[in-house]
PDB file of C-alpha atoms in Angstrom:
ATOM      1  CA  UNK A   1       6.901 -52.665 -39.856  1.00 38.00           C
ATOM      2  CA  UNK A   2       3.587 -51.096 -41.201  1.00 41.00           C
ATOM      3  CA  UNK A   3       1.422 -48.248 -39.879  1.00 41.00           C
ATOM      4  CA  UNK A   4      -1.407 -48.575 -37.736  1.00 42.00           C
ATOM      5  CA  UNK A   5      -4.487 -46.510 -37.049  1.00 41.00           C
ATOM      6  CA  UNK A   6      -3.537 -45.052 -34.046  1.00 42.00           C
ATOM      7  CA  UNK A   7      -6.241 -47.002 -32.088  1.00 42.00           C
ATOM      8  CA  UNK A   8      -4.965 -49.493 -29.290  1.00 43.00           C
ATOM      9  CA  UNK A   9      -4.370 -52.895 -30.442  1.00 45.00           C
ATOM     10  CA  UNK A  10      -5.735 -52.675 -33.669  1.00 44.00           C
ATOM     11  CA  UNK A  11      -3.725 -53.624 -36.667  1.00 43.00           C
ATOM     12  CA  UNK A  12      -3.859 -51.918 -39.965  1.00 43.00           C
ATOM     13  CA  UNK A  13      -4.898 -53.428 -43.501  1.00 41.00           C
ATOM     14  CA  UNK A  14      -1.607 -53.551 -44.607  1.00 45.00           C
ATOM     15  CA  UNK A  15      -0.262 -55.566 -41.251  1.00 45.00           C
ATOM     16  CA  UNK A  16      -2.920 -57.869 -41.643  1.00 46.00           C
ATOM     17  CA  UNK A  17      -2.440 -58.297 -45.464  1.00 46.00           C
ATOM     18  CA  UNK A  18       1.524 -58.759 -44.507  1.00 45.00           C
ATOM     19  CA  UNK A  19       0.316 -61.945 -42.293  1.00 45.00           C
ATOM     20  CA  UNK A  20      -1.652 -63.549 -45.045  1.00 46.00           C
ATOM     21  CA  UNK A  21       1.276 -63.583 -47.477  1.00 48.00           C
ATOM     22  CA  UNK A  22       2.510 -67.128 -48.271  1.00 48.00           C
ATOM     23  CA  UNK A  23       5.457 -67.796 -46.335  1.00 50.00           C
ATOM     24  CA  UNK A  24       5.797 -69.480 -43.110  1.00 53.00           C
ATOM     25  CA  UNK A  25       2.687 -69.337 -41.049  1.00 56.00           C
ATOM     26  CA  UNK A  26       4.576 -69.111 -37.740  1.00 63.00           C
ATOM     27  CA  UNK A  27       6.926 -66.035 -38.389  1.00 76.00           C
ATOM     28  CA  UNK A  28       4.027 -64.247 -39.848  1.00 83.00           C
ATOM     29  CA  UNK A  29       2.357 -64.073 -36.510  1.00 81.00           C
ATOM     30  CA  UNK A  30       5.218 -63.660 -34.426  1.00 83.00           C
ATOM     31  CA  UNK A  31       5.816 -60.392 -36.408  1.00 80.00           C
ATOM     32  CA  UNK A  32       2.246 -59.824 -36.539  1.00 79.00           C
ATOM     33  CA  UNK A  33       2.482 -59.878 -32.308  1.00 77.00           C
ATOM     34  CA  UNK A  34       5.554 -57.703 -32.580  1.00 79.00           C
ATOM     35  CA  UNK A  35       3.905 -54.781 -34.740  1.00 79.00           C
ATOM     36  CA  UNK A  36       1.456 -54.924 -32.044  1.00 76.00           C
ATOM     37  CA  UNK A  37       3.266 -54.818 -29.200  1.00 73.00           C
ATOM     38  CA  UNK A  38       5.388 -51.830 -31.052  1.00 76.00           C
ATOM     39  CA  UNK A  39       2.591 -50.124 -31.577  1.00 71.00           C
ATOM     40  CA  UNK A  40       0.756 -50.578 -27.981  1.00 72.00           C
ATOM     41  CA  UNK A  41       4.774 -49.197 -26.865  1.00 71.00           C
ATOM     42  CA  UNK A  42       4.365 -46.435 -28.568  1.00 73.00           C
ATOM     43  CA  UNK A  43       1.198 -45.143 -27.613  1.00 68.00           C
ATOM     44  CA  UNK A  44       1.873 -45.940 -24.599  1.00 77.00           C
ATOM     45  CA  UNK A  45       4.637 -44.299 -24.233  1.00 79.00           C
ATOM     46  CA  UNK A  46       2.750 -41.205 -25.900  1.00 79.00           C
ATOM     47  CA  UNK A  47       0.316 -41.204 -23.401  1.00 83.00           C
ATOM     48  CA  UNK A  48       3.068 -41.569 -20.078  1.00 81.00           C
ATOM     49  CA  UNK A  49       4.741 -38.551 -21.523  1.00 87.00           C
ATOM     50  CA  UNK A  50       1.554 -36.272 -22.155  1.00 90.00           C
ATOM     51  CA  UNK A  51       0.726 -37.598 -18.294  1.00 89.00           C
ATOM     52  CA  UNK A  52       3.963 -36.550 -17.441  1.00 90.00           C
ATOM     53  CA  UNK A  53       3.668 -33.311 -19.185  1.00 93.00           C
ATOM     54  CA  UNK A  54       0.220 -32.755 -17.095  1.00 93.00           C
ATOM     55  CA  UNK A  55       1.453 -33.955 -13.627  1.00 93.00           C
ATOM     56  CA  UNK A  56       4.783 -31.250 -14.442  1.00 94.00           C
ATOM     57  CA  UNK A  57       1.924 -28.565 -15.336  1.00 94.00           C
ATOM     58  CA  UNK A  58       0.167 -29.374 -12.344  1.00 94.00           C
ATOM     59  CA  UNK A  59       3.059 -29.153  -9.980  1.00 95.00           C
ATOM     60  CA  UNK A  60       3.896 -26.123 -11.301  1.00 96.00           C
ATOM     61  CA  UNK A  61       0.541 -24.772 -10.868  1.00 95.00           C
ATOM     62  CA  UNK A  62       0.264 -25.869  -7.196  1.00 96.00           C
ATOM     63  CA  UNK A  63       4.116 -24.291  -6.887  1.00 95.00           C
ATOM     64  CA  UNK A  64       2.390 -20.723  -7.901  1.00 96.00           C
ATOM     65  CA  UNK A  65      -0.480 -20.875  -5.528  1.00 96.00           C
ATOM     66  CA  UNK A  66       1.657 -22.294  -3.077  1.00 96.00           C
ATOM     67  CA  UNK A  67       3.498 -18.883  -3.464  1.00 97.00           C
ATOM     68  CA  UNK A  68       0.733 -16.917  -3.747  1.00 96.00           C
ATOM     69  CA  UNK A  69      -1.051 -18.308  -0.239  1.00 97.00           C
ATOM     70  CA  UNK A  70       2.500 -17.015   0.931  1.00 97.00           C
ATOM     71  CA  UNK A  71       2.376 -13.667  -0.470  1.00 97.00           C
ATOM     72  CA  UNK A  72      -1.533 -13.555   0.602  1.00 97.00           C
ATOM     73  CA  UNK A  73      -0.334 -14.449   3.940  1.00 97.00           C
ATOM     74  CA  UNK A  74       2.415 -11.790   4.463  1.00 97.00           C
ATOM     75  CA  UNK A  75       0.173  -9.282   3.108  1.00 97.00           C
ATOM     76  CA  UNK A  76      -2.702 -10.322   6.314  1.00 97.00           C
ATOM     77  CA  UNK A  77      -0.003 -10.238   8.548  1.00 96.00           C
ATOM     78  CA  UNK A  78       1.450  -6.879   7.432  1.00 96.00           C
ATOM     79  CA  UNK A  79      -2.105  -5.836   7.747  1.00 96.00           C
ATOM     80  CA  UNK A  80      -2.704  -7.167  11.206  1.00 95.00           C
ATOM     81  CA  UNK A  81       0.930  -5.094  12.315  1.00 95.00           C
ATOM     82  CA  UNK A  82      -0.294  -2.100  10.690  1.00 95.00           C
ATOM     83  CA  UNK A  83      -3.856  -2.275  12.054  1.00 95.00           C
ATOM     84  CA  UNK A  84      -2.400  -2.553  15.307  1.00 94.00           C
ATOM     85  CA  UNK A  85      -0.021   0.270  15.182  1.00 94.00           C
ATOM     86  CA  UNK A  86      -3.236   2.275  13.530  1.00 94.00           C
ATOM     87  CA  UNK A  87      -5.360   0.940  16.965  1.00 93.00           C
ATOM     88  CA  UNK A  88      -2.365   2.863  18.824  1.00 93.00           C
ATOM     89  CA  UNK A  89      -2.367   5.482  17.599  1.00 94.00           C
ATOM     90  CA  UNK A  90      -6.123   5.666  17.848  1.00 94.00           C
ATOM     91  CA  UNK A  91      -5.821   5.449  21.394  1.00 94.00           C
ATOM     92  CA  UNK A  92      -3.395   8.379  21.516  1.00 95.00           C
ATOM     93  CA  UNK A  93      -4.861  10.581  19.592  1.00 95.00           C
ATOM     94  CA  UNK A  94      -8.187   9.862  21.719  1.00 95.00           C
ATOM     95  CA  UNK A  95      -6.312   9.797  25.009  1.00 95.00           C
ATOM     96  CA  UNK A  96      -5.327  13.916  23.959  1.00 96.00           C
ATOM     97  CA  UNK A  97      -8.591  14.357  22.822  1.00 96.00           C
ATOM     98  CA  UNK A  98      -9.889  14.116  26.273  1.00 96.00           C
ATOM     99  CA  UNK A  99      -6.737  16.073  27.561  1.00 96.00           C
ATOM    100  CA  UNK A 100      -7.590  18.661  25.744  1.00 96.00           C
ATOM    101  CA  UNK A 101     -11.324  19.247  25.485  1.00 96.00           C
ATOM    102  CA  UNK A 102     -10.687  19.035  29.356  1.00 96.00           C
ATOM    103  CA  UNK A 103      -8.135  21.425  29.278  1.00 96.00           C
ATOM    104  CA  UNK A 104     -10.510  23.499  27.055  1.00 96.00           C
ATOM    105  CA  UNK A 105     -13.189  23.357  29.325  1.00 95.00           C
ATOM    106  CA  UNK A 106     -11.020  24.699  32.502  1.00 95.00           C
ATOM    107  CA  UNK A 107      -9.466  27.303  30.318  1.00 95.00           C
ATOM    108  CA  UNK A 108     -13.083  28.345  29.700  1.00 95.00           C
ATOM    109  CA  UNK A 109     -14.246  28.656  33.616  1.00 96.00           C
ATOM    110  CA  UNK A 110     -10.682  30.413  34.154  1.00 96.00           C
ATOM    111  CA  UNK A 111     -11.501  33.213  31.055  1.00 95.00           C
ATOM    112  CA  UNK A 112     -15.419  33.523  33.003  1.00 96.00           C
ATOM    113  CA  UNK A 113     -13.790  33.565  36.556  1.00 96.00           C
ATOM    114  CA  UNK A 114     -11.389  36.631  35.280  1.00 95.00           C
ATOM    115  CA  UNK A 115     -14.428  38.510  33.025  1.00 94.00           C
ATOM    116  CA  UNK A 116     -16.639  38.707  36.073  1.00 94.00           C
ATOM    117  CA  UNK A 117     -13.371  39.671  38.199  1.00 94.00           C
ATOM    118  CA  UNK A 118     -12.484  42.323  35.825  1.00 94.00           C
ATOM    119  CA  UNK A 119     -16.424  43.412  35.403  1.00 93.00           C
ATOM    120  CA  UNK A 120     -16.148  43.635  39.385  1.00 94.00           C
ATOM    121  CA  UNK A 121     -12.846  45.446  40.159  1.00 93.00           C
ATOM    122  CA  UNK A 122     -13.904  47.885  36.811  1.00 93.00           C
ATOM    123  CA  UNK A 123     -16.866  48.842  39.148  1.00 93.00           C
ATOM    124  CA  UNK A 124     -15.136  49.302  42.288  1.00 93.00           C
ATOM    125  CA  UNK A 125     -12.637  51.698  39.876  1.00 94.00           C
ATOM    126  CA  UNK A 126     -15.648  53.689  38.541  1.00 95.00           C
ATOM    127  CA  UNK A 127     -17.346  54.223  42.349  1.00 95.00           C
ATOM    128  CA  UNK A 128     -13.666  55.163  43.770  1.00 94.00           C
ATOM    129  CA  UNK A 129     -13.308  57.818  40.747  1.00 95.00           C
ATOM    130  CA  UNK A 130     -17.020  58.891  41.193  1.00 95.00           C
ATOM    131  CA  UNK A 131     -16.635  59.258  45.254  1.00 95.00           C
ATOM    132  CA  UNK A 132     -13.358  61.335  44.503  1.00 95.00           C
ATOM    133  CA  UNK A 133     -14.703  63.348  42.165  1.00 96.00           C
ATOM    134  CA  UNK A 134     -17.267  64.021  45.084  1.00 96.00           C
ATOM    135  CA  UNK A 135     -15.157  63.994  47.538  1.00 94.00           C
ATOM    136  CA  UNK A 136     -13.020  66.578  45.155  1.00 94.00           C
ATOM    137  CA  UNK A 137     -15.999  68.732  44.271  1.00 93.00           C
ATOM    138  CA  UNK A 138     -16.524  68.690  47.921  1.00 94.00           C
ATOM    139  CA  UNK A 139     -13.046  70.173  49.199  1.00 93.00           C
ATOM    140  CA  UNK A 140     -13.459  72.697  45.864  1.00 92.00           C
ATOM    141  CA  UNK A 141     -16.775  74.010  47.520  1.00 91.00           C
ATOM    142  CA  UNK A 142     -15.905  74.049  50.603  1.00 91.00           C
ATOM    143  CA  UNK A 143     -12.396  75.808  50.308  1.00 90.00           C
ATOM    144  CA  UNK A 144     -13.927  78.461  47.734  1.00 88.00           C
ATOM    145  CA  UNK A 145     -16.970  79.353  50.314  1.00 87.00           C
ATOM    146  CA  UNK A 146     -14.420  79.711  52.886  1.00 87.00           C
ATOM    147  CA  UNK A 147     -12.442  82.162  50.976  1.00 80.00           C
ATOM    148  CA  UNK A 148     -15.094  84.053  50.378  1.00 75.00           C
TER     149      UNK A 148
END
């Protein structure tokens, strides 16, 4: 067997020279054929395995992204669960929100009601002292002019 050029069905120099020797015409181009053939089988069986090797890369490829969508998945679903808790807890804290500015707001018409209560019975305090101061200046006067 001689080499070839690496080209599909081309023969080299030296096969060609090989089938020009003297010798019998008819084995000459059966091996002639044969070098061919060998040659064809071997790139071809080159190029199947470097497809193979492409097709395994590409199924391997695909097997990563394939995991990946997965992983991309989980994560939006792990999302959606925790934006839905958040959304709950939203609600809660708004829900005591309005408890509690409401709560505010009565607290605050409770602390006016008792200021102008206290401002009130404070002044019926200071007339009651004031009348029985009177009232005690009154008996004083009276009770020293009669003992006099």
């Amino acid at each position: 067997a001689g080499s070839h050029s690496g080209s599909r069905g081309h023969t080299s120099a030296v096969e060609l020279g090989a089938m020009d020797s003297p010798g019998s015409p008819g084995s000459d181009v059966e091996a002639a054929k044969r070098i061919q053939l060998q040659a064809r089988d071997t790139v071809s069986q080159a190029e199947a395995e470097t497809h193979a090797a492409i097709v395994d890369e590409y199924v391997q490829e695909i097997s990563t992204l394939e995991q990946d969508i997965r992983g991309l998945q989980q994560a939006m679903v792990d999302l959606a669960v925790h934006t839905q808790a958040q959304g709950d807890v939203l609600d809660n804290i708004e829900s005591n929100t309005l408890a509690a500015t409401q709560t505010t707001a009565d607290a605050t018409e409770q602390l006016t009601q008792t200021s102008r209560t206290q401002r009130r019975n404070s002044k019926i305090i200071y007339w009651l002292v004031l009348l029985a101061v009177i009232l005690a200046a009154t008996i004083i006067f009276v009770v020293a002019h009669k003992a006099q």
